[in-house]
Structures are given as structure tokens and as C-alpha cells.
Short mmCIF file of C-alpha atoms and ligand atoms in Angstrom, two decimals:
data_model
loop_
_atom_site.label_atom_id
_atom_site.label_comp_id
_atom_site.label_asym_id
_atom_site.label_seq_id
_atom_site.Cartn_x
_atom_site.Cartn_y
_atom_site.Cartn_z
CA UNK A 1 -16.46 -24.55 19.98
CA UNK A 2 -17.72 -26.26 16.79
CA UNK A 3 -15.18 -28.07 14.64
CA UNK A 4 -14.86 -28.96 10.98
CA UNK A 5 -12.36 -31.27 9.30
CA UNK A 6 -10.76 -29.94 6.13
CA UNK A 7 -8.33 -32.16 4.21
CA UNK A 8 -7.75 -34.27 7.34
CA UNK A 9 -7.20 -31.33 9.74
CA UNK A 10 -9.70 -30.87 12.55
CA UNK A 11 -10.25 -27.11 12.96
CA UNK A 12 -12.21 -24.89 15.36
CA UNK A 13 -14.35 -22.18 13.80
CA UNK A 14 -16.68 -19.36 14.81
CA UNK A 15 -20.32 -19.92 13.82
CA UNK A 16 -21.02 -17.90 10.66
CA UNK A 17 -17.60 -18.50 9.09
CA UNK A 18 -17.36 -19.72 5.50
CA UNK A 19 -15.55 -23.01 4.83
CA UNK A 20 -13.09 -21.14 2.60
CA UNK A 21 -12.31 -18.61 5.36
CA UNK A 22 -11.75 -21.38 7.93
CA UNK A 23 -9.39 -23.11 5.49
CA UNK A 24 -7.44 -19.94 4.71
CA UNK A 25 -7.20 -18.96 8.38
CA UNK A 26 -5.54 -22.32 8.99
CA UNK A 27 -3.13 -22.32 6.09
CA UNK A 28 -5.14 -24.60 3.79
CA UNK A 29 -5.22 -23.14 0.31
CA UNK A 30 -8.42 -23.32 -1.74
CA UNK A 31 -8.30 -21.80 -5.23
CA UNK A 32 -10.74 -18.93 -5.76
CA UNK A 33 -11.38 -16.19 -8.31
CA UNK A 34 -14.71 -14.52 -7.58
CA UNK A 35 -14.41 -14.60 -3.79
CA UNK A 36 -12.94 -11.55 -2.07
CA UNK A 37 -13.23 -11.13 1.71
CA UNK A 38 -14.72 -7.66 1.51
CA UNK A 39 -17.12 -8.17 -1.41
CA UNK A 40 -20.50 -9.89 -1.54
CA UNK A 41 -20.45 -13.61 -2.38
CA UNK A 42 -21.56 -14.57 -5.90
CA UNK A 43 -20.00 -18.04 -6.22
CA UNK A 44 -19.85 -17.81 -10.01
CA UNK A 45 -16.34 -19.01 -10.87
CA UNK A 46 -16.84 -22.51 -9.35
CA UNK A 47 -13.17 -23.26 -8.79
CA UNK A 48 -13.45 -23.38 -4.99
CA UNK A 49 -15.90 -26.30 -5.01
CA UNK A 50 -15.15 -29.11 -2.58
CA UNK A 51 -16.59 -32.46 -1.57
CA UNK A 52 -18.48 -32.15 1.73
CA UNK A 53 -19.67 -34.93 4.05
CA UNK A 54 -22.16 -34.06 6.78
CA UNK A 55 -23.66 -35.95 9.77
CA UNK A 56 -27.20 -37.12 8.93
CA UNK A 57 -29.47 -36.70 12.00
CA UNK A 58 -31.95 -39.19 10.45
CA UNK A 59 -29.27 -41.85 10.31
CA UNK A 60 -27.67 -41.69 13.79
CA UNK A 61 -25.56 -38.73 12.70
CA UNK A 62 -23.55 -40.95 10.41
CA UNK A 63 -21.39 -39.05 7.96
CA UNK A 64 -22.89 -39.00 4.47
CA UNK A 65 -21.64 -37.28 1.33
CA UNK A 66 -23.62 -34.31 0.01
CA UNK A 67 -24.34 -35.41 -3.57
CA UNK A 68 -23.01 -32.27 -5.29
CA UNK A 69 -19.74 -30.42 -4.77
CA UNK A 70 -20.31 -27.24 -2.74
CA UNK A 71 -18.79 -23.77 -3.23
CA UNK A 72 -16.63 -23.27 -0.14
CA UNK A 73 -16.85 -19.49 -0.60
CA UNK A 74 -20.61 -19.63 -0.10
CA UNK A 75 -21.11 -22.53 2.31
CA UNK A 76 -21.00 -21.94 6.03
CA UNK A 77 -18.82 -24.22 8.11
CA UNK A 78 -20.98 -26.61 10.10
CA UNK A 79 -20.15 -28.66 13.19
CA UNK A 80 -18.90 -32.15 12.31
CA UNK A 81 -18.62 -31.54 8.55
CA UNK A 82 -15.75 -33.18 6.71
CA UNK A 83 -14.44 -31.34 3.63
CA UNK A 84 -12.15 -32.64 0.92
CA UNK A 85 -10.58 -30.07 -1.41
CA UNK A 86 -8.10 -32.47 -3.00
CA UNK A 87 -10.32 -35.54 -3.51
CA UNK A 88 -10.67 -36.90 -7.07
CA UNK A 89 -14.07 -35.20 -7.47
CA UNK A 90 -12.84 -31.80 -6.25
CA UNK A 91 -9.66 -32.04 -8.32
CA UNK A 92 -11.63 -33.02 -11.45
CA UNK A 93 -13.78 -29.91 -10.97
CA UNK A 94 -10.73 -27.65 -10.56
CA UNK A 95 -9.23 -29.05 -13.77
CA UNK A 96 -12.55 -28.66 -15.63
CA UNK A 97 -12.92 -25.01 -14.56
CA UNK A 98 -9.35 -24.25 -15.58
CA UNK A 99 -9.82 -26.02 -18.90
CA UNK A 100 -12.95 -24.02 -19.69
CA UNK A 101 -11.33 -20.70 -18.75
CA UNK A 102 -8.17 -21.40 -20.72
CA UNK A 103 -10.10 -22.58 -23.81
CA UNK A 104 -11.45 -19.05 -24.13
CA UNK A 105 -8.42 -17.19 -22.85
CA UNK A 106 -5.88 -15.67 -25.29
CA UNK A 107 -3.01 -17.21 -23.25
CA UNK A 108 -0.83 -14.24 -24.07
CA UNK A 109 1.22 -14.46 -20.86
CA UNK A 110 4.51 -13.45 -22.53
CA UNK A 111 3.07 -10.05 -23.40
CA UNK A 112 0.63 -9.69 -20.49
CA UNK A 113 1.57 -7.28 -17.73
CA UNK A 114 -0.07 -9.47 -15.08
CA UNK A 115 2.26 -12.42 -15.75
CA UNK A 116 3.98 -13.39 -12.51
CA UNK A 117 1.13 -12.16 -10.31
CA UNK A 118 -1.81 -13.73 -12.15
CA UNK A 119 -4.14 -16.16 -10.39
CA UNK A 120 -5.12 -17.71 -13.71
CA UNK A 121 -1.48 -18.41 -14.51
CA UNK A 122 -0.74 -19.72 -11.01
CA UNK A 123 -3.81 -21.96 -10.90
CA UNK A 124 -3.09 -23.26 -14.42
CA UNK A 125 0.16 -24.64 -13.01
CA UNK A 126 -1.30 -25.83 -9.73
CA UNK A 127 -4.77 -27.06 -10.67
CA UNK A 128 -4.96 -27.16 -14.48
CA UNK A 129 -4.04 -29.63 -17.17
CA UNK A 130 -0.71 -29.49 -18.93
CA UNK A 131 -2.27 -29.65 -22.41
CA UNK A 132 -5.11 -28.27 -24.49
CA UNK A 133 -7.69 -30.96 -25.43
CA UNK A 134 -10.00 -29.06 -27.77
CA UNK A 135 -9.87 -26.16 -30.13
CA UNK A 136 -12.85 -23.93 -29.44
CA UNK A 137 -13.05 -20.42 -30.73
CA UNK A 138 -11.44 -17.82 -28.49
CA UNK A 139 -13.46 -14.93 -27.15
CA UNK A 140 -12.14 -11.82 -28.85
CA UNK A 141 -12.70 -8.43 -27.30
CA UNK A 142 -10.65 -5.39 -28.01
CA UNK A 143 -8.90 -3.55 -25.24
CA UNK A 144 -10.69 -0.45 -24.03
CA UNK A 145 -9.54 2.61 -22.20
CA UNK A 146 -12.01 2.71 -19.31
CA UNK A 147 -10.53 5.42 -17.11
CA UNK A 148 -7.64 7.76 -16.42
CA UNK A 149 -5.65 4.94 -14.85
CA UNK A 150 -7.11 1.71 -16.21
CA UNK A 151 -6.98 -0.23 -19.46
CA UNK A 152 -9.41 -3.16 -19.84
CA UNK A 153 -8.22 -6.15 -21.85
CA UNK A 154 -11.64 -7.77 -22.23
CA UNK A 155 -10.51 -11.03 -23.80
CA UNK A 156 -8.51 -11.88 -20.67
CA UNK A 157 -11.52 -11.34 -18.37
CA UNK A 158 -12.88 -14.43 -16.62
CA UNK A 159 -16.12 -12.68 -15.53
CA UNK A 160 -15.49 -13.06 -11.83
CA UNK A 161 -17.30 -9.69 -11.39
CA UNK A 162 -15.03 -8.55 -8.58
CA UNK A 163 -14.52 -5.19 -10.33
CA UNK A 164 -18.25 -4.63 -10.79
CA UNK A 165 -18.95 -5.49 -7.15
CA UNK A 166 -16.13 -3.18 -6.01
CA UNK A 167 -17.66 -0.24 -7.88
CA UNK A 168 -21.12 -1.09 -6.49
CA UNK A 169 -20.23 -1.98 -2.92
CA UNK A 170 -16.95 -0.27 -1.95
CA UNK A 171 -16.68 2.98 -3.89
CA UNK A 172 -20.46 3.04 -4.46
CA UNK A 173 -19.92 4.69 -7.83
CA UNK A 174 -21.19 1.83 -10.07
CA UNK A 175 -19.34 2.83 -13.23
CA UNK A 176 -18.82 -0.80 -14.31
CA UNK A 177 -21.46 -3.24 -15.46
CA UNK A 178 -21.91 -6.58 -17.25
CA UNK A 179 -23.22 -6.32 -20.79
CA UNK A 180 -24.48 -9.27 -22.88
CA UNK A 181 -25.22 -12.81 -21.73
CA UNK A 182 -23.56 -16.21 -21.47
CA UNK A 183 -20.35 -16.61 -23.45
CA UNK A 184 -20.96 -13.17 -25.01
CA UNK A 185 -21.05 -11.21 -21.75
CA UNK A 186 -18.37 -8.65 -21.04
CA UNK A 187 -17.43 -5.86 -18.63
CA UNK A 188 -18.00 -2.32 -19.82
CA UNK A 189 -18.46 1.30 -18.75
CA UNK A 190 -21.23 3.62 -19.89
CA UNK A 191 -20.41 5.66 -23.02
CA UNK A 192 -18.43 8.75 -22.13
CA UNK A 193 -18.26 7.86 -18.42
CA UNK A 194 -15.06 6.15 -17.33
CA UNK A 195 -14.13 4.67 -13.97
CA UNK A 196 -12.44 7.69 -12.45
CA UNK A 197 -13.52 7.64 -8.82
CA UNK A 198 -10.87 8.29 -6.14
CA UNK A 199 -10.57 4.56 -5.38
CA UNK A 200 -10.54 3.33 -8.99
CA UNK A 201 -7.03 1.82 -8.91
CA UNK A 202 -8.17 -0.88 -6.48
CA UNK A 203 -10.00 -2.75 -9.26
CA UNK A 204 -6.59 -3.31 -10.85
CA UNK A 205 -5.40 -5.05 -7.67
CA UNK A 206 -8.48 -7.22 -7.21
CA UNK A 207 -8.76 -8.34 -10.83
CA UNK A 208 -7.35 -11.87 -10.55
CA UNK A 209 -6.13 -11.89 -14.18
CA UNK A 210 -4.56 -9.41 -16.59
CA UNK A 211 -7.87 -7.83 -17.65
CA UNK A 212 -7.71 -4.61 -15.61
CA UNK A 213 -4.26 -3.12 -15.99
CA UNK A 214 -2.61 -0.04 -14.55
CA UNK A 215 -1.69 2.39 -17.34
CA UNK A 216 0.93 4.01 -15.15
CA UNK A 217 2.78 0.74 -14.50
CA UNK A 218 2.07 -1.03 -17.79
CA UNK A 219 5.14 -2.41 -19.59
CA UNK A 220 7.54 -0.66 -17.19
CA UNK A 221 8.79 -3.77 -15.32
CA UNK A 222 8.25 -7.50 -15.06
CA UNK A 223 6.87 -8.07 -11.57
CA UNK A 224 9.43 -10.73 -10.67
CA UNK A 225 12.17 -8.08 -10.81
CA UNK A 226 10.43 -5.93 -8.20
CA UNK A 227 11.46 -5.87 -4.55
CA UNK A 228 8.70 -5.17 -2.07
CA UNK A 229 8.94 -3.06 1.08
CA UNK A 230 6.16 -2.39 3.60
CA UNK A 231 5.45 1.28 4.10
CA UNK A 232 2.84 3.85 5.16
CA UNK A 233 0.93 6.48 3.17
CA UNK A 234 3.30 9.51 3.06
CA UNK A 235 0.74 11.99 1.73
CA UNK A 236 -2.28 12.08 4.04
CA UNK A 237 -3.15 11.54 7.69
CA UNK A 238 -4.87 8.21 6.88
CA UNK A 239 -1.89 6.01 7.80
CA UNK A 240 -2.92 3.66 4.98
CA UNK A 241 -0.70 0.59 4.87
CA UNK A 242 1.07 0.24 1.53
CA UNK A 243 3.87 -1.62 -0.17
CA UNK A 244 6.50 0.06 -2.29
CA UNK A 245 7.83 -1.91 -5.26
CA UNK A 246 11.20 -0.95 -6.70
CA UNK A 247 14.00 -2.26 -8.86
CA UNK A 248 17.56 -0.88 -9.07
CA UNK A 249 16.65 1.94 -6.68
CA UNK A 250 13.80 3.19 -8.88
CA UNK A 251 10.25 3.09 -7.54
CA UNK A 252 7.69 1.63 -9.94
CA UNK A 253 4.52 1.02 -7.99
CA UNK A 254 2.66 1.56 -4.72
CA UNK A 255 -0.07 -0.91 -3.74
CA UNK A 256 -2.28 -1.39 -0.67
CA UNK A 257 -1.23 -3.65 2.19
CA UNK A 258 -4.05 -5.25 4.15
CA UNK A 259 -4.74 -3.74 7.58
CA UNK A 260 -8.35 -4.24 8.65
CA UNK A 261 -8.07 -1.58 11.38
CA UNK A 262 -6.79 1.15 9.09
CA UNK A 263 -7.37 0.84 5.34
CA UNK A 264 -8.82 -2.70 5.01
CA UNK A 265 -7.63 -3.74 1.52
CA UNK A 266 -7.69 -0.37 -0.23
CA UNK A 267 -5.87 2.88 -0.94
CA UNK A 268 -6.90 6.01 -2.81
CA UNK A 269 -5.49 6.84 -6.23
CA UNK A 270 -3.91 9.86 -4.56
CA UNK A 271 -1.72 7.53 -2.48
CA UNK A 272 -1.24 5.01 -5.31
CA UNK A 273 0.11 7.57 -7.78
CA UNK A 274 1.23 10.42 -5.51
CA UNK A 275 4.81 9.17 -4.95
CA UNK A 276 6.29 10.59 -8.19
CA UNK A 277 7.97 13.44 -6.31
CA UNK A 278 10.59 10.89 -5.18
CA UNK A 279 12.09 10.89 -8.69
CA UNK A 280 10.99 14.43 -9.62
CA UNK A 281 13.38 16.35 -11.86
CA UNK A 282 13.09 19.46 -9.68
CA UNK A 283 14.50 17.59 -6.72
CA UNK A 284 17.81 18.91 -5.42
CA UNK A 285 20.04 16.06 -4.31
CA UNK A 286 23.54 17.61 -4.31
CA UNK A 287 25.18 19.15 -1.30
CA UNK A 288 28.08 21.64 -1.08
CA UNK A 289 31.20 19.98 0.35
CA UNK A 290 31.34 22.05 3.52
CA UNK A 291 27.59 22.63 3.96
CA UNK A 292 27.24 20.74 7.25
CA UNK A 293 30.36 22.40 8.68
CA UNK A 294 29.09 25.87 7.75
CA UNK A 295 25.64 25.04 9.17
CA UNK A 296 27.14 23.85 12.47
CA UNK A 297 29.21 27.09 12.75
CA UNK A 298 26.13 29.20 12.09
CA UNK A 299 24.14 27.32 14.71
CA UNK A 300 26.87 27.79 17.32
CA UNK A 301 27.13 31.51 16.65
CA UNK A 302 23.36 32.11 16.73
CA UNK A 303 21.92 34.11 19.63
CA UNK A 304 18.41 32.77 19.13
CA UNK A 305 17.14 29.92 16.97
CA UNK A 306 13.78 29.15 15.34
CA UNK A 307 12.99 25.66 14.02
CA UNK A 308 10.13 24.66 11.72
CA UNK A 309 9.52 20.90 11.56
CA UNK A 310 7.43 19.73 8.64
CA UNK A 311 4.51 17.33 9.29
CA UNK A 312 5.95 15.25 6.41
CA UNK A 313 8.87 14.20 8.66
CA UNK A 314 8.98 11.10 10.85
CA UNK A 315 8.72 11.26 14.65
CA UNK A 316 12.40 10.29 14.91
CA UNK A 317 13.55 13.07 12.54
CA UNK A 318 11.47 15.60 14.47
CA UNK A 319 12.79 14.58 17.88
CA UNK A 320 16.45 14.73 16.87
CA UNK A 321 16.02 18.17 15.26
CA UNK A 322 14.17 19.43 18.34
CA UNK A 323 16.95 18.16 20.63
CA UNK A 324 19.66 19.78 18.52
CA UNK A 325 18.00 23.20 18.54
CA UNK A 326 16.95 23.13 22.20
CA UNK A 327 20.52 22.22 23.13
CA UNK A 328 21.72 25.42 21.44
CA UNK A 329 18.92 27.71 22.57
CA UNK A 330 16.70 26.61 25.45
CA UNK A 331 14.13 29.25 24.38
CA UNK A 332 14.15 28.17 20.74
CA UNK A 333 10.99 29.03 18.79
CA UNK A 334 9.81 25.60 17.60
CA UNK A 335 6.83 25.06 15.34
CA UNK A 336 5.13 22.48 13.16
CA UNK A 337 5.07 23.33 9.44
CA UNK A 338 1.87 23.96 7.51
CA UNK A 339 -0.60 21.06 7.46
CA UNK A 340 -2.38 21.25 4.09
CA UNK A 341 -6.15 20.67 4.22
CA UNK A 342 -7.84 20.04 0.87
CA UNK A 343 -11.65 20.03 0.90
CA UNK A 344 -13.33 17.74 3.43
CA UNK A 345 -12.98 14.09 4.39
CA UNK A 346 -14.85 11.93 1.87
CA UNK A 347 -16.40 8.67 3.02
CA UNK A 348 -17.36 6.05 0.45
CA UNK A 349 -20.22 3.55 0.56
CA UNK A 350 -18.14 0.89 2.33
CA UNK A 351 -17.02 3.34 5.05
CA UNK A 352 -13.52 3.85 3.62
CA UNK A 353 -12.56 7.50 4.08
CA UNK A 354 -10.25 9.70 2.05
CA UNK A 355 -8.64 12.21 4.40
CA UNK A 356 -8.60 15.95 3.68
CA UNK A 357 -5.49 16.39 5.86
CA UNK A 358 -2.63 16.06 3.40
CA UNK A 359 0.26 15.36 5.77
CA UNK A 360 1.14 11.97 7.29
CA UNK A 361 2.54 12.97 10.65
CA UNK A 362 1.27 16.26 12.09
CA UNK A 363 0.36 14.43 15.34
CA UNK A 364 3.63 12.50 15.53
CA UNK A 365 5.77 15.62 15.02
CA UNK A 366 3.82 17.38 17.77
CA UNK A 367 4.26 14.30 20.02
CA UNK A 368 8.02 14.25 19.36
CA UNK A 369 8.53 17.99 19.88
CA UNK A 370 6.11 18.55 22.77
CA UNK A 371 4.38 21.97 22.93
CA UNK A 372 5.43 23.07 19.46
CA UNK A 373 3.66 26.13 18.02
CA UNK A 374 1.28 25.75 15.12
CA UNK A 375 2.40 27.29 11.84
CA UNK A 376 0.56 30.62 12.20
CA UNK A 377 1.83 31.17 15.76
CA UNK A 378 5.38 30.23 14.69
CA UNK A 379 5.30 32.69 11.77
CA UNK A 380 4.36 35.50 14.19
CA UNK A 381 7.40 34.75 16.38
CA UNK A 382 10.05 33.70 13.87
CA UNK A 383 11.16 37.33 13.37
CA UNK A 384 12.63 37.25 16.92
CA UNK A 385 15.27 34.67 15.94
CA UNK A 386 18.51 35.46 14.12
CA UNK A 387 18.95 31.83 12.96
CA UNK A 388 16.15 29.84 11.27
CA UNK A 389 16.15 26.11 10.47
CA UNK A 390 13.37 25.01 8.12
CA UNK A 391 12.41 21.53 6.94
CA UNK A 392 10.04 20.79 4.04
CA UNK A 393 9.86 17.39 2.33
CA UNK A 394 6.41 18.21 0.87
CA UNK A 395 5.43 16.38 -2.33
CA UNK A 396 4.73 19.68 -4.10
CA UNK A 397 5.12 23.46 -3.68
CA UNK A 398 4.27 24.49 -0.13
CA UNK A 399 3.34 27.62 1.80
CA UNK A 400 6.89 28.73 2.67
CA UNK A 401 7.40 31.40 5.38
CA UNK A 402 8.99 34.87 4.92
CA UNK A 403 12.57 35.03 6.18
CA UNK A 404 14.10 38.51 6.52
CA UNK A 405 17.48 39.50 5.06
CA UNK A 406 19.16 39.80 8.45
CA UNK A 407 18.22 36.22 9.43
CA UNK A 408 20.39 33.22 8.61
CA UNK A 409 18.57 30.28 7.01
CA UNK A 410 19.41 26.58 6.98
CA UNK A 411 16.96 24.76 4.68
CA UNK A 412 16.58 20.95 4.72
CA UNK A 413 14.26 20.10 1.84
CA UNK A 414 13.65 17.93 -1.23
CA UNK A 415 12.03 19.85 -4.11
CA UNK A 416 13.30 23.28 -5.20
CA UNK A 417 11.11 26.16 -3.99
CA UNK A 418 11.27 29.88 -3.18
CA UNK A 419 13.49 29.25 -0.14
CA UNK A 420 16.08 27.10 -1.94
CA UNK A 421 17.84 30.12 -3.51
CA UNK A 422 17.40 32.21 -0.37
CA UNK A 423 18.97 29.60 1.98
CA UNK A 424 22.43 30.30 3.38
CA UNK A 425 22.94 26.55 3.63
CA UNK A 426 20.90 23.96 1.75
CA UNK A 427 20.87 20.32 2.89
CA UNK A 428 19.12 17.88 0.48
CA UNK A 429 16.67 15.65 2.35
CA UNK A 430 15.68 12.04 1.70
CA UNK A 431 11.99 11.33 1.05
CA UNK A 432 10.04 8.82 3.15
CA UNK A 433 10.82 6.04 0.66
CA UNK A 434 14.56 6.51 1.32
CA UNK A 435 14.45 6.17 5.10
CA UNK A 436 12.57 4.38 7.81
CA UNK A 437 10.68 5.87 10.72
CA UNK A 438 7.30 6.32 12.36
CA UNK A 439 4.15 8.19 11.33
CA UNK A 440 1.17 8.80 13.61
CA UNK A 441 -2.14 8.78 11.75
CA UNK A 442 -5.49 10.49 12.44
CA UNK A 443 -6.38 7.66 14.85
CA UNK A 444 -3.18 8.34 16.85
CA UNK A 445 -1.86 5.00 15.64
CA UNK A 446 1.95 4.97 15.47
CA UNK A 447 3.08 2.87 12.53
CA UNK A 448 6.53 1.99 11.26
CA UNK A 449 7.58 2.44 7.62
CA UNK A 450 10.71 0.84 6.21
CA UNK A 451 13.29 2.18 3.78
CA UNK A 452 12.48 0.99 0.23
CA UNK A 453 15.32 2.61 -1.75
CA UNK A 454 18.72 4.10 -0.94
CA UNK A 455 18.79 7.91 -0.59
CA UNK A 456 19.03 9.52 -4.02
CA UNK A 457 22.20 11.51 -4.80
CA UNK A 458 23.70 12.99 -1.65
CA UNK A 459 20.42 13.41 0.19
CA UNK A 460 20.11 12.22 3.79
CA UNK A 461 17.25 11.78 6.29
CA UNK A 462 16.64 14.91 8.38
CA UNK A 463 17.45 12.80 11.46
CA UNK A 464 20.90 12.05 10.06
CA UNK A 465 21.55 15.77 9.48
CA UNK A 466 20.48 16.46 13.06
CA UNK A 467 22.95 13.83 14.31
CA UNK A 468 25.77 15.10 12.06
CA UNK A 469 25.24 18.73 13.16
CA UNK A 470 25.02 17.66 16.82
CA UNK A 471 28.35 15.80 16.44
CA UNK A 472 29.99 18.87 14.83
CA UNK A 473 28.68 21.11 17.60
CA UNK A 474 29.90 18.65 20.26
CA UNK A 475 33.16 18.07 18.34
CA UNK A 476 32.78 14.29 18.25
CA UNK A 477 32.15 11.61 15.59
CA UNK A 478 28.64 11.21 14.22
CA UNK A 479 26.92 7.82 14.05
CA UNK A 480 24.45 6.36 11.58
CA UNK A 481 20.82 7.39 12.07
CA UNK A 482 18.98 4.32 13.34
CA UNK A 483 15.27 5.03 13.93
CA UNK A 484 14.89 2.02 16.27
CA UNK A 485 17.62 3.39 18.56
CA UNK A 486 16.10 6.87 18.38
CA UNK A 487 12.69 5.48 19.42
CA UNK A 488 14.27 3.86 22.47
CA UNK A 489 15.90 7.18 23.39
CA UNK A 490 12.58 8.94 22.88
CA UNK A 491 10.88 6.44 25.19
CA UNK A 492 13.63 6.99 27.80
CA UNK A 493 12.99 10.73 27.49
CA UNK A 494 9.35 10.12 28.45
CA UNK A 495 7.68 10.32 25.03
CA UNK A 496 4.67 8.02 25.20
CA UNK A 497 3.97 5.25 22.71
CA UNK A 498 7.40 5.01 21.10
CA UNK A 499 7.95 1.39 22.17
CA UNK A 500 4.49 0.31 20.98
CA UNK A 501 4.92 1.32 17.36
CA UNK A 502 3.04 -1.06 15.05
CA UNK A 503 5.31 -3.08 12.81
CA UNK A 504 4.19 -4.16 9.32
CA UNK A 505 2.05 -7.32 9.53
CA UNK A 506 1.26 -8.25 5.96
CA UNK A 507 3.50 -7.44 3.04
CA UNK A 508 1.48 -9.11 0.23
CA UNK A 509 4.70 -10.50 -1.17
CA UNK A 510 4.39 -12.08 -4.61
CA UNK A 511 5.46 -15.71 -4.98
CA UNK A 512 6.12 -16.89 -8.50
CA UNK A 513 7.53 -20.40 -8.08
CA UNK A 514 4.85 -23.03 -8.60
CA UNK A 515 5.01 -26.80 -8.81
CA UNK A 516 3.77 -28.23 -12.13
CA UNK A 517 0.72 -30.39 -11.42
CA UNK A 518 0.31 -33.95 -12.65
CA UNK A 519 -2.10 -34.31 -15.57
S1 SF4 B 1 -12.15 -7.50 -15.43
FE1 SF4 B 1 -11.06 -8.73 -13.89
S2 SF4 B 1 -12.14 -8.28 -11.99
FE2 SF4 B 1 -13.48 -7.63 -13.65
S3 SF4 B 1 -14.79 -9.41 -14.04
FE3 SF4 B 1 -13.08 -9.55 -15.46
S4 SF4 B 1 -11.59 -10.84 -14.40
FE4 SF4 B 1 -13.04 -10.16 -12.85
S1 FES B 2 -14.47 -18.53 -5.34
FE1 FES B 2 -16.11 -19.86 -4.86
S2 FES B 2 -17.24 -19.93 -6.66
FE2 FES B 2 -15.71 -18.46 -7.10
#
């Protein structure tokens, strides 16, 4: 295998790899603005330049310096090359690039929403100078509203063109373009046409500075107060990897988490902004004191039971509910709740697909329950049961079933709906953000999501209710719902895949502590 030496480390690489990629794969940091692993290479920001020495075949393969610094984001690694990213020449270039960028930049970090997660700010500490040496005129551009979710602060833009390339190459919608030339160039949208495609929010994430900002998150929190938890898309069958950011048990933001096999670096705006139901005012989070006791009595007295398990629930929740009901009625009528389908799958230019199936775990619930009826078949049979247990946890109003007056209903749900008043017992459920568990996506990939916030009010995961009711029925003490233990029990019960659940790999955690560089 060919090797390259970067900053004194001899490293193997695959032919075709960029020097910057080889460095990053091996834990060597090279500053970069315009480079992004999924976008075309433009090499316009010049901060990743390094000193490269190469063997000269006309001089007995002796190492000789290439006269100019080379952009490591554009230069392929070559066998025997020696690269210096911290040599005096490379360091002088990094400082010069930073000086030029900061001469034009408003340096309004105290009021900028990107502060704390800004590459310009981080690199100013790590690679810049500690002082301003000249007083050139700042570029002044007013902020513009360029889309439903995005505000562009043009004077903070460093013209890396990541956003323009994203709209051209990933979403394929090309709403953004560069207007003007040289020091007068700026990013803009066409008059009357904003950037409102279904992936638009991703340009906020890839903008390395505070130029593209998220209107929804703007001025709500300083990023260093946020705690980050890895999670999975709770709204569609995509299984997109995400992070949830919260402070004091309040969610503020959802962002993509890199998983090249599932969502690459991206999420849809639907997933990015679709979590608001967690803190929705119509959510019911109080429980009557004796609700679980009454529910357990009803279940024990029932002659026949029907159970509807929502595809919004985790595999673990579904399995525990199924066990509870089958233990009471071996012929229980068990079904999977409605799986909303909205339009058709939409595939973008890069191959990223937005799923029309608006439920995260229809396959996982079916796997956990085994031979459950689909919703239409369940609705035809539910009239045969005198006791009905229904779970919801949908992010909005859902297609609730008809329950007759002579049937008893236990409802475990989040948002108020037509069944909430009708229910004989209502048990407030915790949303996905308030529990951990497993979702199975459209690729049959089982992925773990972690709890980001504590359950709101008195709500509990459906799995915990199943355990509490089981304990009341068995007249013993209940234990705390632990999805990892439940998965082991599921595996012991012969449910395939439960011990191979994928754990979160990359949490994109923000680091804000930086050493001050020597001038
Ligand atoms: S707005 Fe951000 S992503 Fe777009 S060119 Fe400017 S700095 Fe780069
Ligand atoms: S990251 Fe290499 S030139 Fe911009």
C-alpha cells in the first residue's frame, strides 16, 4: 500500500484519496472552509495549504520541495510525499488567510448566533493572529431573508460557496448563486424565489460561519449551554441519524448526524423542524392517581382484548405491550396502527431520498409483535373484543378507530384527540425524545436512539406502562423500563436482530475550548 508522511507520521492511503482526507482519517487536523466531503472541490479559501515535498525521479527520487504551497483539499496523496501543515510557510499562509478574512469580517461574535460553533472563530484562535494590523474598510451587506427557515447575514460570509454547491449538487434546486466579482461578490437568491426546498436547512449546518442562520433557533440559546444526544428520525421511515440539542429539559434544535449508509450528512426540513409536538400545548401529561390500578383491574376482568400498537413506538415498547395483552388473552386481536403515507418518495439530485412513509418503526413494531394485523384488518375485528388498548404517540392528529359504547378503552397517547375524552383510562405517553429504544427503518436497519430529555409532566414510556400493568396483574413490584434489558429478553424469545442494534457512531459534539495561538 502506498504511504505518505504528514507532519512526521507515516500513513497508508488508498490511491485516489486527498491529502486532507488522509490527514483527517488519521487524526491530523488541517483547517478548511470550502472543503466538504460530499461537495465538489473548489479550493478557493486557501487555508488548507501545506508544504509538500515529493521524490524527483530525475534526481534519484530524492525528496525535493514543490515550490508553491498546495491545497490539501485538492491534491491527491502520492506515494513517498512528505507534507508539512505546521511548517513556517504553511503557518504563515494560515495566518495570512485568517488576517484577510477578519479584516473584512464584522467580528460581531457577541451578537452572532454562530458563536461557539463557528469555524472562523475557532480558527482565529488556533491559526490567526492575536491583533489587527491594518484598518481596511469592512464589507457591509445587509441581512436578507432568503427562505422560510434561513436568514443570510451577508457581511459575515467568507465566500466558501458551500451553500451554492449544496443547492446545485445535493438538492439540485440551484436557488443560490454568486453575484458580483472580487471583493464585491456576494451570495444571493433570485428575486421572489427563496431557498425553500425540502433540504434547505442543511445549508445552515454547512455554512462554516454565521452567515446562514436558522430563523427557528436564532437567539433562543447560546450553543455552549446545549447538551447533545444522538437520536433517530422519529417522523419517517428513513431512519435518518440526528442529534437532539436541549437545555433544562427543553428541546431547541435537531441537526443531522453523519451516517454514510443512511442519511450521509443531511436531513430534511421535515425532520429538522418536525419535533415541536414534544412541547405542544395540546399535549396531555397528567395522569389520574389511580389510573394504572383501574386499567389493571379492567384488563383482568376483560373476556377478550384488542391491542393497537402505533408505528411511532419503539420495538421494546411494542414487545412489552404485546406480551402483557397475550398473557391476558391468548387470542388477543393485535394490530399495528395506521402508517401515514404522504405523496411519494422524493429523490434529490445527490440520491438523498425523502420518505413518503411518515412513521419511524412500522417494520420494528411488526417484528416485535410477530403476525400483527394491519390497521384495516384490525379495525374489522376490534368489535369482537370487550377491552381495547390503543397507543398513539403521533406528532399530529391521526386516523383514530371507532370504539363502541359497550367496549372499555385504555388510551396511551401524547396529544389530545377524539379518543382522549372517550377513554375510560388515559395514560400520558412520553415522546421518543423522552425515552430510549430502537427503530427499524425502511432498509430494515435497527438503530438505537437515546433519551434526550426527562419525560414531561407525569408521562411515561409505553414500555414502562406495560411493565407497571404487568406487575399489578401479577401482584408484584414493577421495575424501571430499561430498553437494553428488554432487547436481551426479546433476543431470548427468538426475535431476530435485537442484539445487533446499531449504536450511535458519530455525535457531532461541539467543542468550544481552544488554545490561544502564539502570534
Ligand atoms: S453563506 Fe456561508 S456557506 Fe455560503 S458562501 Fe458564505 S460562508 Fe460559505
Ligand atoms: S479547504 Fe482547501 S482551499 Fe478551502
